[in-house]
Coordinates of C-alpha atoms and ligand atoms in Angstrom, one line a residue:
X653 CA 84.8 89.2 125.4
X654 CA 83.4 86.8 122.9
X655 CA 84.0 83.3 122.9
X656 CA 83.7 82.0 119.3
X657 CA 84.1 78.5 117.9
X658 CA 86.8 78.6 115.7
X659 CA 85.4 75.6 113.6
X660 CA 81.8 77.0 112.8
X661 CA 82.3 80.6 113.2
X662 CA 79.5 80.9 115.7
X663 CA 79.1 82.6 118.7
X664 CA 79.7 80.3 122.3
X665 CA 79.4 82.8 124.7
X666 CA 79.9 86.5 125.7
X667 CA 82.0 87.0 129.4
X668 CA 83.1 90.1 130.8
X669 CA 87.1 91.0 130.6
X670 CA 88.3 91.2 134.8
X671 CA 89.0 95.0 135.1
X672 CA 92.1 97.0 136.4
X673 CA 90.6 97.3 139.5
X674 CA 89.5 93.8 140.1
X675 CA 92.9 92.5 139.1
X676 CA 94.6 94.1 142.2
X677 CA 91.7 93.4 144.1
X678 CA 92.7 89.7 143.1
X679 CA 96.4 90.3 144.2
X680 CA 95.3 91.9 147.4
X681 CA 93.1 88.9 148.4
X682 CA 95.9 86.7 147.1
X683 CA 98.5 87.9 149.7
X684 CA 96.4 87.4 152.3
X685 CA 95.5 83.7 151.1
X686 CA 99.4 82.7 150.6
X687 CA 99.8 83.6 154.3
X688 CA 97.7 81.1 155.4
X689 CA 98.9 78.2 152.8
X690 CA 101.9 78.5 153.4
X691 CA 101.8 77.2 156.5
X692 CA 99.7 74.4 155.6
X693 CA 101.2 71.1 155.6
X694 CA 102.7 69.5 152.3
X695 CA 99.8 66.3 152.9
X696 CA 97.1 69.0 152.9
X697 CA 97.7 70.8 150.0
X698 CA 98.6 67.0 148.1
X699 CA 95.3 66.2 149.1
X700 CA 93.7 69.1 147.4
X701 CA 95.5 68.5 144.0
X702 CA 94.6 65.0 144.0
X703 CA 91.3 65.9 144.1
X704 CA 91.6 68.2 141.3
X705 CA 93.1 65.7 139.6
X706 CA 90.2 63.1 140.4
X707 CA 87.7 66.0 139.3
X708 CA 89.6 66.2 136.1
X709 CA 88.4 62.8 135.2
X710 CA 85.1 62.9 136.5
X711 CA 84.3 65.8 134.3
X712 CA 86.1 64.4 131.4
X713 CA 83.5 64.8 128.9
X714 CA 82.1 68.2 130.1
X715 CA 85.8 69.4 129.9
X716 CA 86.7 67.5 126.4
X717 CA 83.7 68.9 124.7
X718 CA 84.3 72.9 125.5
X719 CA 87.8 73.1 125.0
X720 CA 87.4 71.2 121.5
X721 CA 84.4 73.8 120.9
X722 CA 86.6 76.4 121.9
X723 CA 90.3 75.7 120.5
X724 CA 88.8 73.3 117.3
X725 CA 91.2 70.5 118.4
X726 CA 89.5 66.7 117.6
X727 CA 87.7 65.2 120.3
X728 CA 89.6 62.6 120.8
X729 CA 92.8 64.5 121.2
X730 CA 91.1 66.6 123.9
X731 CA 90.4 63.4 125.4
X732 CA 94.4 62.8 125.5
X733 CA 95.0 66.4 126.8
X734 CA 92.9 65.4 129.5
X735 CA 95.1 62.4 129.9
X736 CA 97.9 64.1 130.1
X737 CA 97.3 66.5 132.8
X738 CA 96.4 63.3 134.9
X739 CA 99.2 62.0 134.3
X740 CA 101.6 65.1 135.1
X741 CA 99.9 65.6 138.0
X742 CA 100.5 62.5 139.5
X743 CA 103.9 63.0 138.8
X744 CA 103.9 66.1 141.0
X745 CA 102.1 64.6 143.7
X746 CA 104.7 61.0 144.0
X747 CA 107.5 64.1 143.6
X748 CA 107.0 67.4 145.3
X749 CA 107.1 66.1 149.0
X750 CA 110.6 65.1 149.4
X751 CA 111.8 67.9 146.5
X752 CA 110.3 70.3 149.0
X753 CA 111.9 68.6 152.3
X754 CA 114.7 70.4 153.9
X755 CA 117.8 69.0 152.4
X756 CA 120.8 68.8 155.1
X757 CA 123.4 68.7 152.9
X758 CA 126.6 68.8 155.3
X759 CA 127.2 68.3 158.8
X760 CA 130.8 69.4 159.7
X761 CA 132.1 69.5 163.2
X762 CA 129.5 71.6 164.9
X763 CA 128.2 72.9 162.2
X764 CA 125.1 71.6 160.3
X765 CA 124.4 72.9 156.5
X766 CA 120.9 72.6 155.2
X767 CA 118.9 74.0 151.9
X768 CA 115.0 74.8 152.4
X769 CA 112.8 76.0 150.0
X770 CA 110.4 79.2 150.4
X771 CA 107.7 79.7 148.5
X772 CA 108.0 82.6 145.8
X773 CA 104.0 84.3 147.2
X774 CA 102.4 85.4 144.6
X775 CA 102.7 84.6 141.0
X776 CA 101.4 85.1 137.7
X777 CA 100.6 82.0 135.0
X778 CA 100.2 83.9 131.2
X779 CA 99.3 81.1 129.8
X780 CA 98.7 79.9 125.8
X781 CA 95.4 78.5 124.3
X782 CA 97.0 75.1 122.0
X783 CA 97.6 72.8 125.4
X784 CA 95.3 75.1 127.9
X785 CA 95.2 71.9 130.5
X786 CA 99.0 70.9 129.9
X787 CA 101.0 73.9 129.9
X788 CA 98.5 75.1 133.1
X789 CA 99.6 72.2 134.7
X790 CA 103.7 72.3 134.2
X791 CA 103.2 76.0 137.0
X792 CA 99.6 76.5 138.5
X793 CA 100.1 72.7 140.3
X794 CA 103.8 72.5 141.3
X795 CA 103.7 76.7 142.5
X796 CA 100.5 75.5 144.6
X797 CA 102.3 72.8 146.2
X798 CA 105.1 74.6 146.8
X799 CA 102.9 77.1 148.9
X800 CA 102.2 80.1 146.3
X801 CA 99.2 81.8 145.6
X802 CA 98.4 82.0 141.3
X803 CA 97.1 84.8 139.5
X804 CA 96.2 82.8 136.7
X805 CA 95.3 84.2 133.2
X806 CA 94.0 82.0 131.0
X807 CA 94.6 82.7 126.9
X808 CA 91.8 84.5 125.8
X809 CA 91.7 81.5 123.1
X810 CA 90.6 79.3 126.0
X811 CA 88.8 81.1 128.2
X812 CA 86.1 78.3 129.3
X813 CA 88.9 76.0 130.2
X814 CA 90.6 78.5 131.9
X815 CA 87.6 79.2 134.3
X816 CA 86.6 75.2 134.3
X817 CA 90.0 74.8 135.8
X818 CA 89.3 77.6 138.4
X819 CA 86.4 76.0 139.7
X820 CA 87.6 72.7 139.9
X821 CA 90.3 74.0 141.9
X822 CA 88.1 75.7 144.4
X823 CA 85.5 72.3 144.4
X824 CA 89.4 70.7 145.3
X825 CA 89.9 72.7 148.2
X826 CA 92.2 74.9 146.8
X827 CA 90.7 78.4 148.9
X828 CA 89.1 81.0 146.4
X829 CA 91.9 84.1 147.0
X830 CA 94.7 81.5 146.2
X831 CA 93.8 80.7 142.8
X832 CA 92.1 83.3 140.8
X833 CA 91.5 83.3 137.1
X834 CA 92.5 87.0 135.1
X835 CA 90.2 86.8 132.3
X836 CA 90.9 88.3 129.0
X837 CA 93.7 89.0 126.5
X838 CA 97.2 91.1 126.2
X839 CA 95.3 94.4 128.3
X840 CA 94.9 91.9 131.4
X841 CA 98.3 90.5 131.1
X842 CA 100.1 94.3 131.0
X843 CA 98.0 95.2 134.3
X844 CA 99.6 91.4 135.7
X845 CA 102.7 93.1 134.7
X846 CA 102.3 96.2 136.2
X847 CA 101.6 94.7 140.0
X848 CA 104.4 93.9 142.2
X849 CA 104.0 90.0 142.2
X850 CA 106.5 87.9 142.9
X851 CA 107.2 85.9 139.8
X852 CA 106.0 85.4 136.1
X853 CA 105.7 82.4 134.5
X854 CA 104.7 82.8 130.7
X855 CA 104.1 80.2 127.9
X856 CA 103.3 81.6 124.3
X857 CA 105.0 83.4 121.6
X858 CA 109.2 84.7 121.8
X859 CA 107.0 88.4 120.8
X860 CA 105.2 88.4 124.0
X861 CA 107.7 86.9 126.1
X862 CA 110.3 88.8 125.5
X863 CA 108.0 91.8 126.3
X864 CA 107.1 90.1 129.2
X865 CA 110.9 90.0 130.5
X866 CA 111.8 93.5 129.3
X867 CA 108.7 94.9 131.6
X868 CA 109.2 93.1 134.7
X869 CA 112.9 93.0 133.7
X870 CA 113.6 95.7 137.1
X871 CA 111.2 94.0 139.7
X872 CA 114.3 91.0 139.9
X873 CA 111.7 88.4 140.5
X874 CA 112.1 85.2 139.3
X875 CA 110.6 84.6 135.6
X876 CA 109.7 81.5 133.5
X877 CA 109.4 81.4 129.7
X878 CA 108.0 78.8 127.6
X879 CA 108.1 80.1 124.1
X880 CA 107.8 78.9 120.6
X881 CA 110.0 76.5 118.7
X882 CA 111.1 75.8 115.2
X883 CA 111.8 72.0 115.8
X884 CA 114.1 70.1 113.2
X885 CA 114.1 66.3 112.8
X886 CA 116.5 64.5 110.9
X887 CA 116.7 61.0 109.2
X888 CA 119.4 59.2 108.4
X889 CA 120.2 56.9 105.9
X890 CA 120.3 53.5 108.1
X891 CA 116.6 53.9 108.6
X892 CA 115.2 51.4 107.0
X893 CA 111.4 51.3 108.3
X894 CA 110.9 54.0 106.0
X895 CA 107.2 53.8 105.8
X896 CA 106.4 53.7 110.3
X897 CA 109.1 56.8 110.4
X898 CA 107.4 58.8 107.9
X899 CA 103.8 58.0 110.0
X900 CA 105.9 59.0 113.2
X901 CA 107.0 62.1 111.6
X902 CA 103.8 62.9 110.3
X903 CA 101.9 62.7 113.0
X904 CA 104.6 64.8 114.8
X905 CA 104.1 67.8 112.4
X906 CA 100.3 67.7 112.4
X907 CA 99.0 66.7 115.7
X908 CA 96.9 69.4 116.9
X909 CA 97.6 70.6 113.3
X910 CA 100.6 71.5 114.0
X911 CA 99.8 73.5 116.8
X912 CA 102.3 72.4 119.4
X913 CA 105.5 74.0 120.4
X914 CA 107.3 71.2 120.0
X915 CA 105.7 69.9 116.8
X916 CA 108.4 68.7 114.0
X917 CA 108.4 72.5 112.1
X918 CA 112.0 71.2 109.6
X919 CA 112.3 68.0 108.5
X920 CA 115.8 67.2 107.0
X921 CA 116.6 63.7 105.4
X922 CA 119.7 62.0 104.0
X923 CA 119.9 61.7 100.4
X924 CA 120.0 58.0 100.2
X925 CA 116.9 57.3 101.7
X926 CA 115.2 60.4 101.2
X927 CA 112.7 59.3 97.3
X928 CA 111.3 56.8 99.1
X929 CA 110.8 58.2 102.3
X930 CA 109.1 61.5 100.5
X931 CA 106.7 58.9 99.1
X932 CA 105.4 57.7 102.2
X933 CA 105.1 61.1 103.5
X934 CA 103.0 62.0 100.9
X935 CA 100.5 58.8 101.3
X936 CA 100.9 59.4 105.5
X937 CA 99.5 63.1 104.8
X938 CA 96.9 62.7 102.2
X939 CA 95.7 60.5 104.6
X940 CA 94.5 62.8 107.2
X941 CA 91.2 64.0 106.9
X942 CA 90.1 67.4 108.2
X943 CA 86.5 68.2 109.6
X944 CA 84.1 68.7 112.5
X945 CA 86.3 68.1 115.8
X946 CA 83.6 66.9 117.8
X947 CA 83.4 64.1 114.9
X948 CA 85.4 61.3 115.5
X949 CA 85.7 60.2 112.2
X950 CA 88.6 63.2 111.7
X951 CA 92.1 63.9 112.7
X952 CA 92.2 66.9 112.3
X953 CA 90.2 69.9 113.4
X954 CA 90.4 73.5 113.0
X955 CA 92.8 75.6 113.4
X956 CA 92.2 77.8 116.9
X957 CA 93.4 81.5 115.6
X958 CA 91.4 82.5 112.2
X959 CA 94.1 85.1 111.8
X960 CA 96.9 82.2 111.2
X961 CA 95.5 81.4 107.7
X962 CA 97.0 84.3 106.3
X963 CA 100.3 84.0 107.5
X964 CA 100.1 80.0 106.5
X965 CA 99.4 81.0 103.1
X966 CA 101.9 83.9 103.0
X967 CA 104.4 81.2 104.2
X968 CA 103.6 78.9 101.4
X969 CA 103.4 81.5 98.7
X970 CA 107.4 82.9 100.2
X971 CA 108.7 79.0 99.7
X972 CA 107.1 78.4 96.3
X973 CA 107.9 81.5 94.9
X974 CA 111.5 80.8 96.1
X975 CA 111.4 77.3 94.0
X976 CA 109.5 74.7 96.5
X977 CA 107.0 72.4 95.3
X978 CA 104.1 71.3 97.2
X979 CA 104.1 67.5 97.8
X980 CA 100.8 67.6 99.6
X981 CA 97.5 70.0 100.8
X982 CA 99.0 73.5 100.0
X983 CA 95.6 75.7 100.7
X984 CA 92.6 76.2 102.9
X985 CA 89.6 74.1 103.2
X986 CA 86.8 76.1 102.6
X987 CA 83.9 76.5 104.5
X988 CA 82.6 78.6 107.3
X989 CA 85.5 77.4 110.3
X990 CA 89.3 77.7 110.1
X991 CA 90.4 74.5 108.3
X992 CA 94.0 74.4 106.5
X993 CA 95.1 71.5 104.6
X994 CA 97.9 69.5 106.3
X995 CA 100.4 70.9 103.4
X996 CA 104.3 69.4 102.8
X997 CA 106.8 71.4 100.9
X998 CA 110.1 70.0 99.4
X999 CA 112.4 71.5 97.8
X1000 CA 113.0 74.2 100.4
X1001 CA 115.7 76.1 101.6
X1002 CA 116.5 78.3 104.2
X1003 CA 116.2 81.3 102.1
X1004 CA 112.4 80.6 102.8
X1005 CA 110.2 81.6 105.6
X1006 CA 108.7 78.6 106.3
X1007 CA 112.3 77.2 107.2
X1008 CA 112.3 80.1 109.8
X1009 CA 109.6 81.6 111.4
X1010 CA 107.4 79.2 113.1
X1011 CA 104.7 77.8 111.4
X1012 CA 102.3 76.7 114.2
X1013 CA 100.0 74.9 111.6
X1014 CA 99.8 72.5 109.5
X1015 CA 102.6 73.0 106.8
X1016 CA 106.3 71.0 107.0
X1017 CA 109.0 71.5 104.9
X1018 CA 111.3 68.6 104.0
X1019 CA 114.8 69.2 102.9
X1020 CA 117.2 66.9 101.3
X1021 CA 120.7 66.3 102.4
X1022 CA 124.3 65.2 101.6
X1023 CA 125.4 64.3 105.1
X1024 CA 125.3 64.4 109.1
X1025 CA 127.6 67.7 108.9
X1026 CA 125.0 69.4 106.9
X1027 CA 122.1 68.2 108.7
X1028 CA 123.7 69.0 111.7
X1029 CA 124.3 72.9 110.5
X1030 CA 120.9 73.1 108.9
X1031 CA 119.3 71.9 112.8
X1032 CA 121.4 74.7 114.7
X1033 CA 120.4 77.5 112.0
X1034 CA 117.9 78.8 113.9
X1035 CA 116.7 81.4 116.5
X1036 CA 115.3 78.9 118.5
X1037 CA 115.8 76.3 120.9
X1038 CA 113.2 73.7 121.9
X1039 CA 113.7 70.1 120.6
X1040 CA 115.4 68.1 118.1
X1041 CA 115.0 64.9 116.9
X1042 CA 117.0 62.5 114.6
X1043 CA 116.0 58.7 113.7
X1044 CA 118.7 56.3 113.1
X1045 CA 119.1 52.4 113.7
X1046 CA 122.4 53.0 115.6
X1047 CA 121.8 54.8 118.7
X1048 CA 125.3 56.1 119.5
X1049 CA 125.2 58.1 115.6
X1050 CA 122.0 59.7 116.9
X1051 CA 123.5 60.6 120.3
X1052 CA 126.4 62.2 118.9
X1053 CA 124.5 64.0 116.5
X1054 CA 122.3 65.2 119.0
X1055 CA 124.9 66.6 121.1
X1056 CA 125.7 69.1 118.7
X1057 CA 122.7 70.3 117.9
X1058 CA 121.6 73.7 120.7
X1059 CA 118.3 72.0 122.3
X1060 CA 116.5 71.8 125.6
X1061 CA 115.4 68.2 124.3
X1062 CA 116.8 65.6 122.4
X1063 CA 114.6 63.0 120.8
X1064 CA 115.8 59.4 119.3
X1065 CA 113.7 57.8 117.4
X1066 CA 110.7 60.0 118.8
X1067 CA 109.2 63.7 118.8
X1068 CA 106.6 65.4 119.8
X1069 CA 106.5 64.3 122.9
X1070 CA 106.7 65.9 126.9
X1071 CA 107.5 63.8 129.9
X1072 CA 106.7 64.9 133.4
X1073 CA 110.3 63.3 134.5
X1074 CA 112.5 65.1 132.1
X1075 CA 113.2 69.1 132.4
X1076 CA 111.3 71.3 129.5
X1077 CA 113.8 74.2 129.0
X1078 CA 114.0 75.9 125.8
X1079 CA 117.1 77.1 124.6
X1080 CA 117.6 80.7 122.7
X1081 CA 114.5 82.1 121.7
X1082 CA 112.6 79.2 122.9
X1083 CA 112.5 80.3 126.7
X1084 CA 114.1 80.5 130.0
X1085 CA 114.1 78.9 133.3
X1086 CA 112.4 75.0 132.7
X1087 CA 109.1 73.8 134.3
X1088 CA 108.6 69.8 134.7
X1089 CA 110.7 67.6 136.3
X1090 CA 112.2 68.6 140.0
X1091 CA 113.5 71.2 138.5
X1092 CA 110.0 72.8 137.6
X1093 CA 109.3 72.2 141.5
X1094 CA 112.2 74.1 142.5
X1095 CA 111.4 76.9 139.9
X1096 CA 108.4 77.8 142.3
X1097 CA 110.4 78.5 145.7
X1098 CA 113.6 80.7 146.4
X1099 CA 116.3 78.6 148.6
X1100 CA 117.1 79.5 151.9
X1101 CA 120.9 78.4 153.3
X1102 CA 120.9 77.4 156.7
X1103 CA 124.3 77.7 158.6
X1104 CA 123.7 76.0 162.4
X1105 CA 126.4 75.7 165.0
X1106 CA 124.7 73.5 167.5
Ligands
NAD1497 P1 100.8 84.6 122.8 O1 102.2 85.1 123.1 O2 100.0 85.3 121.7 O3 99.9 84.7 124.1 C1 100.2 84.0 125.3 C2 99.6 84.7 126.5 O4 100.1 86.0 126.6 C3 98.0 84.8 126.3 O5 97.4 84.6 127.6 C4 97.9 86.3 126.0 O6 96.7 86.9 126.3 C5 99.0 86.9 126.8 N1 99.5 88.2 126.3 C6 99.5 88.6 125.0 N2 100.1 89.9 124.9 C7 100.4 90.2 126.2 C8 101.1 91.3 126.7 N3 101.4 92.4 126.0 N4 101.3 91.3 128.1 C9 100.9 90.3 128.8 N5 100.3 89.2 128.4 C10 100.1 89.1 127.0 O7 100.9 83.1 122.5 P2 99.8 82.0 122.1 O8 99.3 82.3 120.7 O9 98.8 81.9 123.2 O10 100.6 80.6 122.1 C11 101.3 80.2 121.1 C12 102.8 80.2 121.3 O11 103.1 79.6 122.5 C13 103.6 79.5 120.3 O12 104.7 80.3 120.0 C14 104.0 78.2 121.0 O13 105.2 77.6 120.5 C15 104.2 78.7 122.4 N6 104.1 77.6 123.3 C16 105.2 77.2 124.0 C17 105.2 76.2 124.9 C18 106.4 75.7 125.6 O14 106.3 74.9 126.5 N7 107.6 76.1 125.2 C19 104.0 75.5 125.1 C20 102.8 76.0 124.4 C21 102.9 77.0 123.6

């Protein structure tokens, strides 16, 4: 498998694709290992993640430097990435002891009612390229603390994260059979597929997810999905710090250029406020300067897929020839790596593609409207499910709007944004099941129901 840089074009490194063969050789030695963790204590295995965790920051630079030569994402946001798996981690370690701990829930004459939690065994993590270090986190950390073993297959878009994380893990103490890395692309994930493991937990594409489900569909073991998102945001007419919302909502559509599930993909705001808030879009975008990721002097960086260029400009030239105008960027930056503009449409509709399908790149369309009923119809015409976000001065307007709208995550006066503490559940074609949270501990064990008459 070749492992290009997306920003020059050139050539990082050639690795070999794990074969058939070696895959179940993986699951084999995988069952054996989750024997023994399993019955390791809860402080033993906290004390392996929390040297993982250390490591993380230790190699910070070494880590920083290949996945922004590998995905094209800025330095610095790398940096945050890195951050950002610190910081869910710890939340894992303060929470999975007593989420784990047998819970006696009842005690009623003679009889004593308690929940325990069992891990899964063994389980697969497909995992996606744009947050390689983030989205690994939200299962291979919580299902190894809950006592699983993890088949883990990196994108094939980040590759040399995926097998920095693997040995950091073993240098941790994490043992080698428990945490294997499946390297390669969609041919390693079908064999994954094919295995009798005991759970799959997925984050990329509805396409690919919803394959995922179909095939294992008749194993009945437990599944995760965290899948794309075509976000809305909505602002209302009492904002009146028209120029910070705009840079809010900016960076919310192009962080990572765009390349987030829950980046702002709609943008809908209310008539009275919406000439002057366009304005300060447009200076907030133009803004942005693309280039060299490894450069600091740039916000944005390449995009990770060549491929997405294409359907970028096939989603511009759908809206414009449907009647939108482009307010900023509109085109690729040429040049030998994958830069795209940071592009704004207005005068969209949702007769238009890029009102649709998502983007996942650096293009926003913003949308005029009359009134909350509208915006609230325009947010729920979708196939998807993942956040929303509306900005208001009066927080009991933004609630209620909210509340209406079909979202795993509600945002006021924010987007773009994951906290460990708070569930990450898309709704419709946005996923299933929710990792983060207790709940994304629990999503790693099956509950036992004890019954004892003493
Ligand atoms: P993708 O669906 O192309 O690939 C995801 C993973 O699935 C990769 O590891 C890939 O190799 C593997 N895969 C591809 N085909 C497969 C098959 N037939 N069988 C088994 N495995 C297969 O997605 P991507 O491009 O890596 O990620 C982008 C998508 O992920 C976007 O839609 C984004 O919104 C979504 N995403 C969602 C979340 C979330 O938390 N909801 C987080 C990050 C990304």
């Amino acid at each position: 498998m070749k492992i290009l840089n997306p920003a020059t074009g050139t050539l990082l490194r050639e690795i070999p694709e794990t074969s058939a063969p070696d895959i179940k050789a993986k699951l084999d030695r995988a069952v054996l290992a989750q024997s023994a963790w399993k019955k390791t204590t809860m402080e033993d295995r906290l004390k392996c993640i929390k040297n993982f965790h250390d490591l993380l920051e230790k190699e910070r630079e070494t880590l920083a430097r290949d996945l922004t030569l590998e995905v094209g994402k800025p330095i610095q946001e790398s940096n945050n990435e890195l951050s950002g798996a610190r910081n869910r981690i710890r939340f894992f370690l303060e929470q999975s002891q007593t989420t784990l701990a047998p819970n006696p829930v009842r005690t009623d004459g003679g009889m004593q009612e308690i929940i325990t939690h069992d891990p899964l065994g063994v389980i697969a993590n497909i995992s996606a390229w744009n947050y390689p270090y983030l989205v690994g986190v939200n299962v291979f950390i919580p299902a190894l603390l809950a006592g699983n073993a993890v088949l883990y297959k990196p994108s094939e878009f980040a590759t040399l994260t995926g097998l920095h994380i693997e040995r950091l893990l073993h240098e941790s103490g994490v043992p080698k059979d428990l945490f294997t890395a499946v390297i390669g692309g969609a041919q390693a994930g079908e064999e994954l597929l094919k295995l009798p493991l005991h759970g799959y937990f997925f984050t990329g594409s509805y396409k690919t997810g919803r394959l995922i489900a179909e095939k294992v569909a008749g194993k009945l073991v437990p599944i995760g999905l965290e899948l794309g998102g075509k976000d809305p945001l909505y602002v209302t007419d009492e904002v009146s710090e028209l120029k910070k919302t705009a840079n809010a909502v900016v960076e919310g559509c192009f962080y990572n250029n765009g390349q987030s599930c829950c980046a702002v993909e709609r943008v809908y705001v209310h008539a009275r406020v919406y000439d002057e808030f366009i304005r300060h879009f447009k200076d907030e975008t133009l803004a942005l300067r693309a280039g060299d990721p490894t450069d600091r002097s740039f916000q944005q960086g390449s995009l990770t897929r060549p491929s997405q260029i294409s359907f970028l400009e096939a989603q511009i030239e759908d809206a414009v020839k449907k009647g939108a105008k482009i307010l900023a960027g509109g085109k690729r930056i040429p040049g030998p790596g994958a830069f795209f503009e940071p592009t704004a449409l207005i005068d969209v509709n949702h007769s238009m593609n890029v009102m649709r399908e998502e983007s996942f790149g650096p293009i926003i369309g913003i949308m005029r409207v009359k009134d909350d009923e509208e915006a609230i119809g325009l947010m729920n015409d979708t196939d998807y499910g993942l956040t929303a976000a509306v900005y208001s001065t009066n927080m009991e307007r933004a609630k209620s709007i909210l509340a209406r709208v079909d979202s795993g995550t509600a945002y006021v006066n924010c987007c773009d944004r994951v906290s460990p503490y708070l569930p990450w559940a898309g709704r419709k074609n946005s996923g299933l099941g929710a990792t983060l949270s207790t709940l994304g501990i629990l999503a790693f064990t099956k509950p036992r129901g004890w019954h004892l008459r003493g």
